[in-house]
mmCIF file of C-alpha atoms in Angstrom:
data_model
loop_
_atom_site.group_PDB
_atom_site.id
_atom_site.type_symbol
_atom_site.label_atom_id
_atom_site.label_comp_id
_atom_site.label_asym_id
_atom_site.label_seq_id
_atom_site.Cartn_x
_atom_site.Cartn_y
_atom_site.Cartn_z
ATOM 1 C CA UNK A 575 24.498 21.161 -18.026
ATOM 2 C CA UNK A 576 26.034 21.091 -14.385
ATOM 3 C CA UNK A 577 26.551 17.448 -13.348
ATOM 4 C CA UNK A 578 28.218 18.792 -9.953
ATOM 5 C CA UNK A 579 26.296 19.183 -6.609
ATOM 6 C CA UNK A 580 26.204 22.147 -4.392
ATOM 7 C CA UNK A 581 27.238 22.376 -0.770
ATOM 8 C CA UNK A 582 23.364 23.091 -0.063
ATOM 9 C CA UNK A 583 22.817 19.952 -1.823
ATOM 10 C CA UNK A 584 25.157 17.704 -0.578
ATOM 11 C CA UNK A 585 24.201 18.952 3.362
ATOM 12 C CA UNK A 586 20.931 17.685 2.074
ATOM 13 C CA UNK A 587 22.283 14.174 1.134
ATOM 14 C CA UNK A 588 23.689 14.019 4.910
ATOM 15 C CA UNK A 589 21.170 14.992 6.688
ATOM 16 C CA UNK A 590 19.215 12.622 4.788
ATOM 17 C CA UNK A 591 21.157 9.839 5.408
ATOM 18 C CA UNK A 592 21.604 10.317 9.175
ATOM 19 C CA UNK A 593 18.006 10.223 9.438
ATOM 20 C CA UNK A 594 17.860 6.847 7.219
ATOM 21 C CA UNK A 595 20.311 5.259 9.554
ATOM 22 C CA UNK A 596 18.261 5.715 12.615
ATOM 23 C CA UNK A 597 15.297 5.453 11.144
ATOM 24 C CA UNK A 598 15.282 2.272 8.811
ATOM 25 C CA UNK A 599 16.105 -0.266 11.611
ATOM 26 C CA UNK A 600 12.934 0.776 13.700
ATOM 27 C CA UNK A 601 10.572 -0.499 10.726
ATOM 28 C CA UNK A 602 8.174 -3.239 11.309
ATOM 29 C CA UNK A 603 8.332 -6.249 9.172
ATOM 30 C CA UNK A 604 7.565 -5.961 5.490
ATOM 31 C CA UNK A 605 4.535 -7.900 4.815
ATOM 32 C CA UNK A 606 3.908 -10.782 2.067
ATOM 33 C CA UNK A 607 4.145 -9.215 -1.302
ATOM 34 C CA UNK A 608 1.340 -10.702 -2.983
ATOM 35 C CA UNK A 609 -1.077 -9.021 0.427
ATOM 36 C CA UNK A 610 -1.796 -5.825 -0.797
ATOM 37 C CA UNK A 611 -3.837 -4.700 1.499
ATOM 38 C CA UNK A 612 -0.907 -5.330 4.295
ATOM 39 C CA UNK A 613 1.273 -3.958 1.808
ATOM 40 C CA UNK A 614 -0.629 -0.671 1.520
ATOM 41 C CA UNK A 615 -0.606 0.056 5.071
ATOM 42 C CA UNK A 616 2.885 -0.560 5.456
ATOM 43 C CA UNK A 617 3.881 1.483 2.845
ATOM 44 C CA UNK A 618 1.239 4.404 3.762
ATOM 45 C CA UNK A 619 2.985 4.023 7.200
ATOM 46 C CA UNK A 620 6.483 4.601 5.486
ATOM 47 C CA UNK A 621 5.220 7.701 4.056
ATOM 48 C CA UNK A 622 3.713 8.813 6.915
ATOM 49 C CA UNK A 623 7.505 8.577 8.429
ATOM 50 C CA UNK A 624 8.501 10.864 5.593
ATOM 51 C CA UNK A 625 6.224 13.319 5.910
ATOM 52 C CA UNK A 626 7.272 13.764 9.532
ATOM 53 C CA UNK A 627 10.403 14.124 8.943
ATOM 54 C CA UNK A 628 9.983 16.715 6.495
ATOM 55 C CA UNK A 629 10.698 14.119 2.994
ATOM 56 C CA UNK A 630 7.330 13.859 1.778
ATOM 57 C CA UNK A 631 7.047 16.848 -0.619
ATOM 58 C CA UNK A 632 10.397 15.821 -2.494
ATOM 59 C CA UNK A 633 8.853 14.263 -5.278
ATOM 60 C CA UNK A 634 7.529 17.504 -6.358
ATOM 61 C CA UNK A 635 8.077 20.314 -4.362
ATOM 62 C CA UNK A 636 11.943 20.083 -4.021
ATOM 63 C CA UNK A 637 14.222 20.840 -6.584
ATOM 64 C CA UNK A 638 14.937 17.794 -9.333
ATOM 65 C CA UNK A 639 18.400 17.538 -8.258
ATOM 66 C CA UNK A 640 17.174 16.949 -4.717
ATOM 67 C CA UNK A 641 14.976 14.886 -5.779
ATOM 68 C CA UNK A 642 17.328 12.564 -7.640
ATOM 69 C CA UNK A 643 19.653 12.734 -4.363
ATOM 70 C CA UNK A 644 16.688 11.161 -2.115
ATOM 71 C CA UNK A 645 15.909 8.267 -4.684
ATOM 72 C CA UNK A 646 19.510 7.580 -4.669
ATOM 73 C CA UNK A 647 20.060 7.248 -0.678
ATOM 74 C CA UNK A 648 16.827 6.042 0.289
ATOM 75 C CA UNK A 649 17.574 2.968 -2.480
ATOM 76 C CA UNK A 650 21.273 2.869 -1.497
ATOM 77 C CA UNK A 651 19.891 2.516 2.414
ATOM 78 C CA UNK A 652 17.701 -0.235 1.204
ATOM 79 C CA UNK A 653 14.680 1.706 2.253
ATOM 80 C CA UNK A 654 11.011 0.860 1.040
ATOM 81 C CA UNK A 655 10.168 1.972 -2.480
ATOM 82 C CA UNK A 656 7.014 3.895 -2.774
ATOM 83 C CA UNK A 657 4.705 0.769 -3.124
ATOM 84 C CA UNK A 658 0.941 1.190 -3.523
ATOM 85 C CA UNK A 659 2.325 5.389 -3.666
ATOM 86 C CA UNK A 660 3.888 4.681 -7.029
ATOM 87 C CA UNK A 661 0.928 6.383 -9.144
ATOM 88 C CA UNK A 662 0.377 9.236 -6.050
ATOM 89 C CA UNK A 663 3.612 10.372 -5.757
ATOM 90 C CA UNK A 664 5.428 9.847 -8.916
ATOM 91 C CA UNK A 665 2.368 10.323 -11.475
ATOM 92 C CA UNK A 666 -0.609 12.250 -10.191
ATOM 93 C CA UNK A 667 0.368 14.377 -7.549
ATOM 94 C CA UNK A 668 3.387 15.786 -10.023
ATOM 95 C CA UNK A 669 0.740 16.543 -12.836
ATOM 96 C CA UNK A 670 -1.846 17.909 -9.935
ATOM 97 C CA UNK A 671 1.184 20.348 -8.791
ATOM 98 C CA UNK A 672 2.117 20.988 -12.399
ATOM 99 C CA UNK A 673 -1.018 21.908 -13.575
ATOM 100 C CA UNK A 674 -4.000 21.988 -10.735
ATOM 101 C CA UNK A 675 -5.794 24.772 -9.302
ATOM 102 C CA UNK A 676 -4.797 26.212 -6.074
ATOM 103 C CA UNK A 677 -8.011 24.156 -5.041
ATOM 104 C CA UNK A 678 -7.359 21.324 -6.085
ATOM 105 C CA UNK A 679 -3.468 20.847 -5.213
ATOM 106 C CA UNK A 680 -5.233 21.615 -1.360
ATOM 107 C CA UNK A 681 -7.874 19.032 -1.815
ATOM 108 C CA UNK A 682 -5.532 16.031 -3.043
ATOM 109 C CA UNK A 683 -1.936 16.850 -2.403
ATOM 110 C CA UNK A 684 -1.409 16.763 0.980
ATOM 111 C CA UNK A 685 -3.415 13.202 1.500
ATOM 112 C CA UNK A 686 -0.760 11.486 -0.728
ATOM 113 C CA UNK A 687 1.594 13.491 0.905
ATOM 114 C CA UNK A 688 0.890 12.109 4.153
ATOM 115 C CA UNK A 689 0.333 8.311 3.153
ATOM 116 C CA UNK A 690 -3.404 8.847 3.720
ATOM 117 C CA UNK A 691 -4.958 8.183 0.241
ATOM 118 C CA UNK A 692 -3.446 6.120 -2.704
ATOM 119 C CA UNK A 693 -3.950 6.759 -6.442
ATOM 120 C CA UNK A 694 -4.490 4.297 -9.367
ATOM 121 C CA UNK A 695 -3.488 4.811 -13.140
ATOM 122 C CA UNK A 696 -6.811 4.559 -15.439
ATOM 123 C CA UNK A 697 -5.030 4.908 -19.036
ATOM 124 C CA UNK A 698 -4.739 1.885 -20.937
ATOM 125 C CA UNK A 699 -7.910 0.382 -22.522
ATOM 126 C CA UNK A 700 -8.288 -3.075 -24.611
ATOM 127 C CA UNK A 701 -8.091 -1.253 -27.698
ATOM 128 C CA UNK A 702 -5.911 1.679 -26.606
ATOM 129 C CA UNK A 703 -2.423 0.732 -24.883
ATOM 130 C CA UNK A 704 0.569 2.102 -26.343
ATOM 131 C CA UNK A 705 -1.484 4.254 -28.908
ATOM 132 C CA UNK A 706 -2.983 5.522 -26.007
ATOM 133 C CA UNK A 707 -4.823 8.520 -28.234
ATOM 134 C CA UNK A 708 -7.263 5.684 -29.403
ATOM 135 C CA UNK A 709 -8.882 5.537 -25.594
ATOM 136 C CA UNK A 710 -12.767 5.340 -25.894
ATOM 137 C CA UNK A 711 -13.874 5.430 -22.374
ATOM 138 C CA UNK A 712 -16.613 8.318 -23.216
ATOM 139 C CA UNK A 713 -17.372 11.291 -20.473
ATOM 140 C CA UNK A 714 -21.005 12.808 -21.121
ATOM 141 C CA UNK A 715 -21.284 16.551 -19.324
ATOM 142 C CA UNK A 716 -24.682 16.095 -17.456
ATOM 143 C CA UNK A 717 -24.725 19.713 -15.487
ATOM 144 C CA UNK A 718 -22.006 19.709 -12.772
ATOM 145 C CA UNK A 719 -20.817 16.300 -13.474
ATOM 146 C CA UNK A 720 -19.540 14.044 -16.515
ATOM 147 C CA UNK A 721 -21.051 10.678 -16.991
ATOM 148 C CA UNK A 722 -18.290 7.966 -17.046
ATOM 149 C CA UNK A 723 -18.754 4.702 -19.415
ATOM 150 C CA UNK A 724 -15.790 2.270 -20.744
ATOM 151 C CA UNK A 725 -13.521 -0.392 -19.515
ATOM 152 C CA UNK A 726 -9.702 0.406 -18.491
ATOM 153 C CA UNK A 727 -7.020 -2.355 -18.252
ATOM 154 C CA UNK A 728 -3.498 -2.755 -16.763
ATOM 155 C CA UNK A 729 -4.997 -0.058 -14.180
ATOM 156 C CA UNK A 730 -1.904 0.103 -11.180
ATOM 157 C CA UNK A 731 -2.794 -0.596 -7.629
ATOM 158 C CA UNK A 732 -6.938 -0.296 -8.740
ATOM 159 C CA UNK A 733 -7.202 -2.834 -5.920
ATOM 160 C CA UNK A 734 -6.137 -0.203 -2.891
ATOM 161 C CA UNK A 735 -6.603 2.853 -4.738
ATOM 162 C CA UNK A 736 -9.059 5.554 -3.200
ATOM 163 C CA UNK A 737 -8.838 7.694 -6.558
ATOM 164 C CA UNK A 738 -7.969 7.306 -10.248
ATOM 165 C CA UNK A 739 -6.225 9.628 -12.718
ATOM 166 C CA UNK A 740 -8.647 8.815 -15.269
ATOM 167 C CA UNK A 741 -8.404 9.748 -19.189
ATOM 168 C CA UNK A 742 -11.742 10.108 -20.656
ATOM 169 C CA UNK A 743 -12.782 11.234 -23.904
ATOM 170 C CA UNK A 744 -15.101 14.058 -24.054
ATOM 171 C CA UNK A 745 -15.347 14.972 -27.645
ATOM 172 C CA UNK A 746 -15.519 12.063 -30.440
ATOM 173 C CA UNK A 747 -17.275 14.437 -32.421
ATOM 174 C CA UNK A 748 -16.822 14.121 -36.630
ATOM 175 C CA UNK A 749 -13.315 14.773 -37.671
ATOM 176 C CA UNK A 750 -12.061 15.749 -34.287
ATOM 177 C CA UNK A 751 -8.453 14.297 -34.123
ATOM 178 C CA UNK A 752 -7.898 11.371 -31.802
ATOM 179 C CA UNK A 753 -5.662 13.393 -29.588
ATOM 180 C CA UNK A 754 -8.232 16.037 -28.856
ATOM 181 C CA UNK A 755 -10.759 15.747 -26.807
ATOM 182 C CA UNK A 756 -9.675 13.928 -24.124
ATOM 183 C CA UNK A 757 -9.528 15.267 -20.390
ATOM 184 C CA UNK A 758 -8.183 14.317 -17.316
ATOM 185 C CA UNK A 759 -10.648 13.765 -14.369
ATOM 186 C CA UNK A 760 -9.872 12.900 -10.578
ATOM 187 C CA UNK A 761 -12.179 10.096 -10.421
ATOM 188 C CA UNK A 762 -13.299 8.542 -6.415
ATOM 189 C CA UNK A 763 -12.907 4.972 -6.805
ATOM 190 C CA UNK A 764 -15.502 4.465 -4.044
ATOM 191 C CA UNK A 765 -18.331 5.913 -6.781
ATOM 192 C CA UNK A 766 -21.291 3.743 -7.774
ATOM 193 C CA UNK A 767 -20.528 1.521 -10.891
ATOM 194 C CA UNK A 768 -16.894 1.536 -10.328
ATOM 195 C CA UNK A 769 -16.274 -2.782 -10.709
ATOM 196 C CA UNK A 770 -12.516 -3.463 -10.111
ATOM 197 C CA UNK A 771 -11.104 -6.671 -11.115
ATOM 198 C CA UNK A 772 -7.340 -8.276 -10.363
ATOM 199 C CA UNK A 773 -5.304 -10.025 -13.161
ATOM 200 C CA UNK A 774 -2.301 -11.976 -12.042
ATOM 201 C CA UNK A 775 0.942 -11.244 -13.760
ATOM 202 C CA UNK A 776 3.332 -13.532 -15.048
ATOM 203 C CA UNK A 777 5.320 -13.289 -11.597
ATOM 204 C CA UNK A 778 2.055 -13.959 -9.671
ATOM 205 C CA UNK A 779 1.510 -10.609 -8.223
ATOM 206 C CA UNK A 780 -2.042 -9.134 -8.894
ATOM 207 C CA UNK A 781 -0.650 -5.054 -8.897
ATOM 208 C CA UNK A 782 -2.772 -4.512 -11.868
ATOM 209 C CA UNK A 783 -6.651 -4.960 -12.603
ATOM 210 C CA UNK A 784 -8.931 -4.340 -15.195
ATOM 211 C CA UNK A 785 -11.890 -1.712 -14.111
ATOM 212 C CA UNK A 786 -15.418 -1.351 -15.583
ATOM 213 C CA UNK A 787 -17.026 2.163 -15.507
ATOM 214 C CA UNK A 788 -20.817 2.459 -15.401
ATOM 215 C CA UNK A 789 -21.992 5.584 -15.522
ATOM 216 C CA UNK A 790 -19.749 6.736 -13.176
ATOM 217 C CA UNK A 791 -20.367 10.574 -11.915
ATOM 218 C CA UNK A 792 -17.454 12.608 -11.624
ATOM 219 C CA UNK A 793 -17.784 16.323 -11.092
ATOM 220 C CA UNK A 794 -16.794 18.690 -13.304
ATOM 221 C CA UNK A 795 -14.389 20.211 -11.037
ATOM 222 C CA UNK A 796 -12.328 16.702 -10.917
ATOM 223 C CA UNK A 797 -11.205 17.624 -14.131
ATOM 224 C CA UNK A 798 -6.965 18.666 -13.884
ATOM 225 C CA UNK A 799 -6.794 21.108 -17.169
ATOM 226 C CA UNK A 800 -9.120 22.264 -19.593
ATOM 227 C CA UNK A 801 -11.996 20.219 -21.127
ATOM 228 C CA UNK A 802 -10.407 18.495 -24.397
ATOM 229 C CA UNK A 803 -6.984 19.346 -23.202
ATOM 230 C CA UNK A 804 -6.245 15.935 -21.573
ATOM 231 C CA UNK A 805 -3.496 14.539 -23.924
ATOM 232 C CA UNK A 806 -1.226 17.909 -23.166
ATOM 233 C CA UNK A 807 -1.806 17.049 -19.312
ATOM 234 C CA UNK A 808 -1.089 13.567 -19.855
ATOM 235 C CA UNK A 809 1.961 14.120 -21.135
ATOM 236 C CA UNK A 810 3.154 16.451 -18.147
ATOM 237 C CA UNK A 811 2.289 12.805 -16.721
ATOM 238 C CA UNK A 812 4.274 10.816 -18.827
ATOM 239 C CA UNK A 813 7.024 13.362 -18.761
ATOM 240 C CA UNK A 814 7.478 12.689 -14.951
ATOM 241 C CA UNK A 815 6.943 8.687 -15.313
ATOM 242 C CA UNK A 816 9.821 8.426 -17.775
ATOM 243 C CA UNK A 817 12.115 11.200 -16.009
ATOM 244 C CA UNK A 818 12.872 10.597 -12.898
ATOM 245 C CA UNK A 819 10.250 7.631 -11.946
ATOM 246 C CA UNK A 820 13.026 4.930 -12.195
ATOM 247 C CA UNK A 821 15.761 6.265 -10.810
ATOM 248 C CA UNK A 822 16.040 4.250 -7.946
ATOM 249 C CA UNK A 823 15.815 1.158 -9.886
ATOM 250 C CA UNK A 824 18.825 2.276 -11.623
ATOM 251 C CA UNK A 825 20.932 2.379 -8.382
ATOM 252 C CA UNK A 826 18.964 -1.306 -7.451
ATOM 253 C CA UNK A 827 20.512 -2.404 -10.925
ATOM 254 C CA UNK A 828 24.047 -1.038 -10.538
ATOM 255 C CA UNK A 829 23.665 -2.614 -6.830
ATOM 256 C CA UNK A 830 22.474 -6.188 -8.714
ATOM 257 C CA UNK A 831 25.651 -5.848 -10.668
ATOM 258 C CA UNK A 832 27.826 -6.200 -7.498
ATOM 259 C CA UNK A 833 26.018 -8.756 -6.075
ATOM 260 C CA UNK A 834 25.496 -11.065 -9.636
ATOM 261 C CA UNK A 835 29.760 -10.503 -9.206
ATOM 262 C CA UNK A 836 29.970 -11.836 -6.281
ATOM 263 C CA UNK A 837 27.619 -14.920 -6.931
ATOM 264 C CA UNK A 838 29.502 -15.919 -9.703
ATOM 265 C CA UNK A 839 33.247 -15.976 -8.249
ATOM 266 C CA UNK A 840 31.278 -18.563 -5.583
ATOM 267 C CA UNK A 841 29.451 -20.826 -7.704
ATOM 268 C CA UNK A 842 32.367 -21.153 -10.255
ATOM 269 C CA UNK A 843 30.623 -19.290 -13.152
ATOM 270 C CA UNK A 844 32.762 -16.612 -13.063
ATOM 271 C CA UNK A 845 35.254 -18.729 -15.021
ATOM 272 C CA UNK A 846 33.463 -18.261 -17.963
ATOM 273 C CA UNK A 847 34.937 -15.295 -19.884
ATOM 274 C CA UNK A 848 31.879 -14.301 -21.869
ATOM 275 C CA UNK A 849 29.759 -13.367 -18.718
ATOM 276 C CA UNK A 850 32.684 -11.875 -17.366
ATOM 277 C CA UNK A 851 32.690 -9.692 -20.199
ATOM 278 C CA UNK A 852 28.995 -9.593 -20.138
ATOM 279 C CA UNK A 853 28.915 -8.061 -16.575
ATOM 280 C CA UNK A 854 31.621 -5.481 -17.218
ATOM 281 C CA UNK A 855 29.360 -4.261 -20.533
ATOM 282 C CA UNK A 856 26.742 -4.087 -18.372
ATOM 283 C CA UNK A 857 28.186 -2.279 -15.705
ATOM 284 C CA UNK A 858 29.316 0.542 -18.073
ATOM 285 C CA UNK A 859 25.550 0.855 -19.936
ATOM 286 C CA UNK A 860 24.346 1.356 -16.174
ATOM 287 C CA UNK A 861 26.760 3.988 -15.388
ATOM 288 C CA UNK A 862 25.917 5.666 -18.636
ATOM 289 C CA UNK A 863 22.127 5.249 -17.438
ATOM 290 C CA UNK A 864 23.314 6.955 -14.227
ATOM 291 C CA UNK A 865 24.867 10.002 -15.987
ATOM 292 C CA UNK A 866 22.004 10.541 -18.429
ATOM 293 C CA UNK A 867 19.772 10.735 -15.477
ATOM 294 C CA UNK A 868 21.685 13.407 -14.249
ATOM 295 C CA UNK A 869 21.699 14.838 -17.251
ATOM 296 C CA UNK A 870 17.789 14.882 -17.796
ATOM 297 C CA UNK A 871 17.399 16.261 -14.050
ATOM 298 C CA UNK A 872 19.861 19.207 -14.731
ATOM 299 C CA UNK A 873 17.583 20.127 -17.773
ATOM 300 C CA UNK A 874 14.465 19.856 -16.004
ATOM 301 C CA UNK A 875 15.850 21.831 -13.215
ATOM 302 C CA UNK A 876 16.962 24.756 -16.032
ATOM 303 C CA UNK A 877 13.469 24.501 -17.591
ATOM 304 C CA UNK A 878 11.098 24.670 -14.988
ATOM 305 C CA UNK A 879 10.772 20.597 -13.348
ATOM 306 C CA UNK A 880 9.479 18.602 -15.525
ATOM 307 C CA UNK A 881 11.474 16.117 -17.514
ATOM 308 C CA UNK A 882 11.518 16.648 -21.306
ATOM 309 C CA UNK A 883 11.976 14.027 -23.866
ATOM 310 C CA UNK A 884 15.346 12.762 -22.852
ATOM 311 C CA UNK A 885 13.261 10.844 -20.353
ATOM 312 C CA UNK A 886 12.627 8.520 -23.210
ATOM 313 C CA UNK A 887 15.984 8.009 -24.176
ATOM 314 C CA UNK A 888 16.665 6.656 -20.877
ATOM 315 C CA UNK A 889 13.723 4.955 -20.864
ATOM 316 C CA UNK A 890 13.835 2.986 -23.974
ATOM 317 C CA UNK A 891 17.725 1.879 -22.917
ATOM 318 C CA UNK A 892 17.084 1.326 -19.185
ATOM 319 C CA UNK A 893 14.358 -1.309 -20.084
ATOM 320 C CA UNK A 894 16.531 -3.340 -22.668
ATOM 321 C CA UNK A 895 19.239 -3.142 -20.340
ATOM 322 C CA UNK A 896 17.132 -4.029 -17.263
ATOM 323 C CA UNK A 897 15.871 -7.481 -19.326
ATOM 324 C CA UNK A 898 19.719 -8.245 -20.216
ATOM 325 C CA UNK A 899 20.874 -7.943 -16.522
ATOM 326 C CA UNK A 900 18.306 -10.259 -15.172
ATOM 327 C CA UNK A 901 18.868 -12.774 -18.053
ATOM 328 C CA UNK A 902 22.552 -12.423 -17.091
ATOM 329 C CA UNK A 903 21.525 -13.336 -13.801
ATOM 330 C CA UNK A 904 19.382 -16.029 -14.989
ATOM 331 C CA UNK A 905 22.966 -17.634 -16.309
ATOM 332 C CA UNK A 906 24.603 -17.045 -13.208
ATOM 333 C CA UNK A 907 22.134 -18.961 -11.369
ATOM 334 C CA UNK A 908 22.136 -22.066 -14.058
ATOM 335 C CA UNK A 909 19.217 -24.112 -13.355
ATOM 336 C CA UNK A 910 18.243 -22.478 -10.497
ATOM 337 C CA UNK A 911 16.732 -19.992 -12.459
ATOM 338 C CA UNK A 912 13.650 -21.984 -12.881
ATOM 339 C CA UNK A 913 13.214 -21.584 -9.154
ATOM 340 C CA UNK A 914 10.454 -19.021 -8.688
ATOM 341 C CA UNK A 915 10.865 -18.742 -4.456
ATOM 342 C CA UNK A 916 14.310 -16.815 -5.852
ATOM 343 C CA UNK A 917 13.760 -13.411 -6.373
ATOM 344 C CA UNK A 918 15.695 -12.906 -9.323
ATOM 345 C CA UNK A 919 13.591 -15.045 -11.184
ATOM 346 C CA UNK A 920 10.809 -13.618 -10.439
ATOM 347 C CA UNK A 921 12.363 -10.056 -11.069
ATOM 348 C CA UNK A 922 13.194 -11.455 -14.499
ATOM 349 C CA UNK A 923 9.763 -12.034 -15.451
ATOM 350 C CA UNK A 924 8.722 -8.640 -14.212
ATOM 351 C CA UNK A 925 11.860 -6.663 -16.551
ATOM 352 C CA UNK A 926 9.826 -8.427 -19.619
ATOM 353 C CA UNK A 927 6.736 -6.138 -19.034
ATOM 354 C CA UNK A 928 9.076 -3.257 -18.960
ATOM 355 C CA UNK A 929 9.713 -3.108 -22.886
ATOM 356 C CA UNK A 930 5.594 -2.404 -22.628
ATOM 357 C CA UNK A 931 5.110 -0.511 -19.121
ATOM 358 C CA UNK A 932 5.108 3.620 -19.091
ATOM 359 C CA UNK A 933 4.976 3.613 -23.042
ATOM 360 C CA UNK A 934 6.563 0.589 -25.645
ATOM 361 C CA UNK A 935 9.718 1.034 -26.891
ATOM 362 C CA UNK A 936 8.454 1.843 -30.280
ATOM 363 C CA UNK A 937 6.444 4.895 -28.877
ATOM 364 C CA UNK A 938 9.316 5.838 -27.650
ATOM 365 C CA UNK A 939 11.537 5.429 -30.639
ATOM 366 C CA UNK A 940 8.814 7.745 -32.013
ATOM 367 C CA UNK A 941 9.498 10.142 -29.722
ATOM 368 C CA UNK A 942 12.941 10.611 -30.106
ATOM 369 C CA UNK A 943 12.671 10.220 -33.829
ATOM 370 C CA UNK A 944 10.312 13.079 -33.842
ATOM 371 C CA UNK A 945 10.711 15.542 -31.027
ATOM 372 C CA UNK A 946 14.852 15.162 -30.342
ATOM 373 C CA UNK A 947 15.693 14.353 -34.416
ATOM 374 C CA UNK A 948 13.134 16.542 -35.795
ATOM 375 C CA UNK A 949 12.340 13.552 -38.402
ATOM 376 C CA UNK A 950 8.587 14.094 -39.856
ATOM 377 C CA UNK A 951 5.795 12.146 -38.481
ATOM 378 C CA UNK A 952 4.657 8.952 -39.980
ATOM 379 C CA UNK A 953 1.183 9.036 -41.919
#
C-alpha cells in the first residue's frame, strides 16, 4: 500500500487546479434544485467543460489515484458534482469500460463522456431492494431482442435519463439459483411502454421514480456480459458505487466540520463541552474515512481499477458517520433545525436514506463478514 503521490501525480493536481480557478467563476447560475430538467442541462454543460479540457475520461480511463485527486479538488474548488451524470459516469460507463465490447464502449462511452446523454439506475424492485438477487422484472429472448416486463423503483434520475442500466432476469427456470440468470441490458428509455413516474423524497426533491416496463424491446446486443451473467457484472457496478463514488462527499463532510466549528463559537453553542467533544470525534472518524479511501484506491490501482470489498467498509462507516454529522449540526442550529429553506436540514433528511442507498448496511455487514472475514454464509 503506497499512500504517497508521485511527482506525475501531483503536476496533475496543479494543473488541475489552475484550470478550476479560471474556469469555475465563468459558470452560469446554478438552477433551482428541485428543476431537473434545468438542472440536467447545466450539469451536461459542466461536463461538456470537462471534456474540453481534457477531464472527462477520469472517472474511468485515468488511473484511481488520479481519479481520487480530481474528486478531491474539484469538491475542494466548490465545483458542480456530477448531477443528473451520477449513474453515467460513476456507475454505467465504469461497468461498460470494465466489461463492454469494443462496440459497445464506442456506442455509449463517449456520449456520457461529453455531457450528451444521461443514464438512470433500473435495480431495485418492490420486492427486491437490498436483496437485490430477488429482482423479477422478466426478459423473454424473441429473435434479436428480449421482451422487457416488471416494475423498478427508487430508479435515479429516470426523469432525464436517455438510457437505463437495467437488471433483468432471463432465466427463472426450476431450481436455478436466484443469483443466476440475471443480465444486464442497455435499455433506451425513449422505447414504447417505458411509463416513468416521480416520487418525492423526504427532502422534497423528486431524483428518484418508479418505472413500469411493458414489453419493452431491447436488443440483444444491449446486453453488457453474458446472458445469465448479470449479478457478476453488477457487482463490477457496485464495486465502483461503493469505491470511489463518494469521495467527494467525504471532503464536503470534513469541509462541514469546519464550518459546523465556526457556527458554533458564534451562536454560543460551542460552550457546551459535549459537542465540542462531539465535533473533534467526528473530525478524526472523517480523517480515518479519508485514509481508508486512499487505501481502497491504492488496491484497486495494484489490482487492475476496480474497487474490491473494502469499498464496503467505507461505505457502511461513511453513512453512519454522515447521519451523526448532520444531527450534530442539527444541535448546532437549535431550533432552527426545523427550518427546511436551511440546507443542512434538508441535507439531514437526505444522510437518513444513506443507511439504505448503494446497498443497506446489513448487506454490507454481509459482505465484510463473508468476503474480508471469511465467516460462512448464512442459510
Amino acid at each position: 500500500m503506497d499512500l504517497a503521490y508521485s511527482d506525475e501525480e501531483e503536476e496533475f493536481r496543479g494543473r488541475l487546479r489552475e484550470w478550476l480557478a479560471a474556469t469555475l467563476p465563468t459558470l452560469p447560475p446554478r438552477p433551482d434544485p428541485l428543476d431537473w430538467p434545468a438542472r440536467r442541462a447545466y450539469d451536461c454543460g459542466w461536463q461538456r467543460r470537462l471534456y474540453d479540457a481534457g477531464y472527462a475520461d477520469v472517472h474511468w480511463d485515468a488511473s484511481p489515484t488520479q481519479r481520487l485527486i480530481f474528486l478531491e479538488e474539484t469538491e475542494l474548488a466548490g465545483a458542480p458534482y456530477v448531477g443528473a451524470n451520477f449513474v453515467g459516469l460513476l456507475h454505467a460507463g465504469p461497468t461498460i469500460a470494465a466489461e463492454g465490447t469494443p462496440e459497445q464502449r464506442d456506442r455509449w462511452l463517449p456520449p456520457v463522456l461529453r455531457g450528451d446523454e444521461v443514464w438512470c439506475q433500473g435495480f431495485s424492485e418492490p420486492d427486491a431492494g437490498s436483496d437485490l438477487a430477488s429482482l423479477r422484472t422478466r426478459a423473454v429472448r424473441d429473435g434479436d431482442e428480449y421482451v422487457v416486463s416488471g416494475q423498478k423503483i427508487w430508479t435515479s434520475h429516470a426523469e432525464v435519463a436517455d438510457w437505463c442500466e437495467l437488471l433483468v432476469r432471463t432465466d427463472a427456470g426450476p431450481g436455478v439459483s436466484k443469483h443466476r440468470g440475471i443480465s444486464w441490458l442497455a435499455m433506451p428509455m425513449d422505447a414504447p411502454g417505458v411509463t416513468v413516474r416521480p416520487l418525492r423524497t423526504l427532502a422534497g426533491s423528486t431524483e428518484f421514480a418508479e418505472m413500469f416496463l411493458d414489453e419493452v424491446r431491447v436488443p440483444v446486443g444491449n446486453r453488457v456480459g453474458d446472458e445469465n451473467d448479470g449479478w457478476r457484472v453488477t457487482m463490477v457496478t457496485l464495486s465502483f458505487e461503493r469505491g470511489t463514488a463518494f469521495v467527494g462527499e467525504v471532503v464536503a463532510c470534513r469541509r462541514l466540520l469546519g464550518e459546523l466549528a465556526r457556527t458554533a463559537r458564534e451562536n454560543g453553542t460551542w460552550d457546551d463541552p459535549a459537542l465540542r467533544r462531539r465535533l473533534g470525534r467526528l473530525s478524526a472518524e472523517f480523517q480515518a474515512l479519508w485514509r481508508l479511501t486512499q487505501a481502497n484506491v491504492s488496491e484497486a490501482q495494484a489490482t487492475g481499477g476496480v474497487p474490491g470489498a473494502g469499498g464496503s467498509v467505507f461505505k457502511l462507516h461513511y453513512s453512519h458517520a454522515r447521519q451523526e454529522l448532520y444531527e450534530a449540526a442539527a444541535g448546532v442550529l437549535g431550533p432552527d433545525a426545523l427550518d427546511l429553506g436551511h440546507d443542512w436540514t434538508l441535507d439531514r433528511l437526505s444522510s437518513l436514506s444513506y443507511t439504505i442507498a448503494a446497498g443497506t448496511s446489513q448487506i454490507q455487514r454481509n459482505i465484510v463478514a463473508e468476503r474480508i472475514l471469511g465467516l460462512p454464509k448464512g442459510r
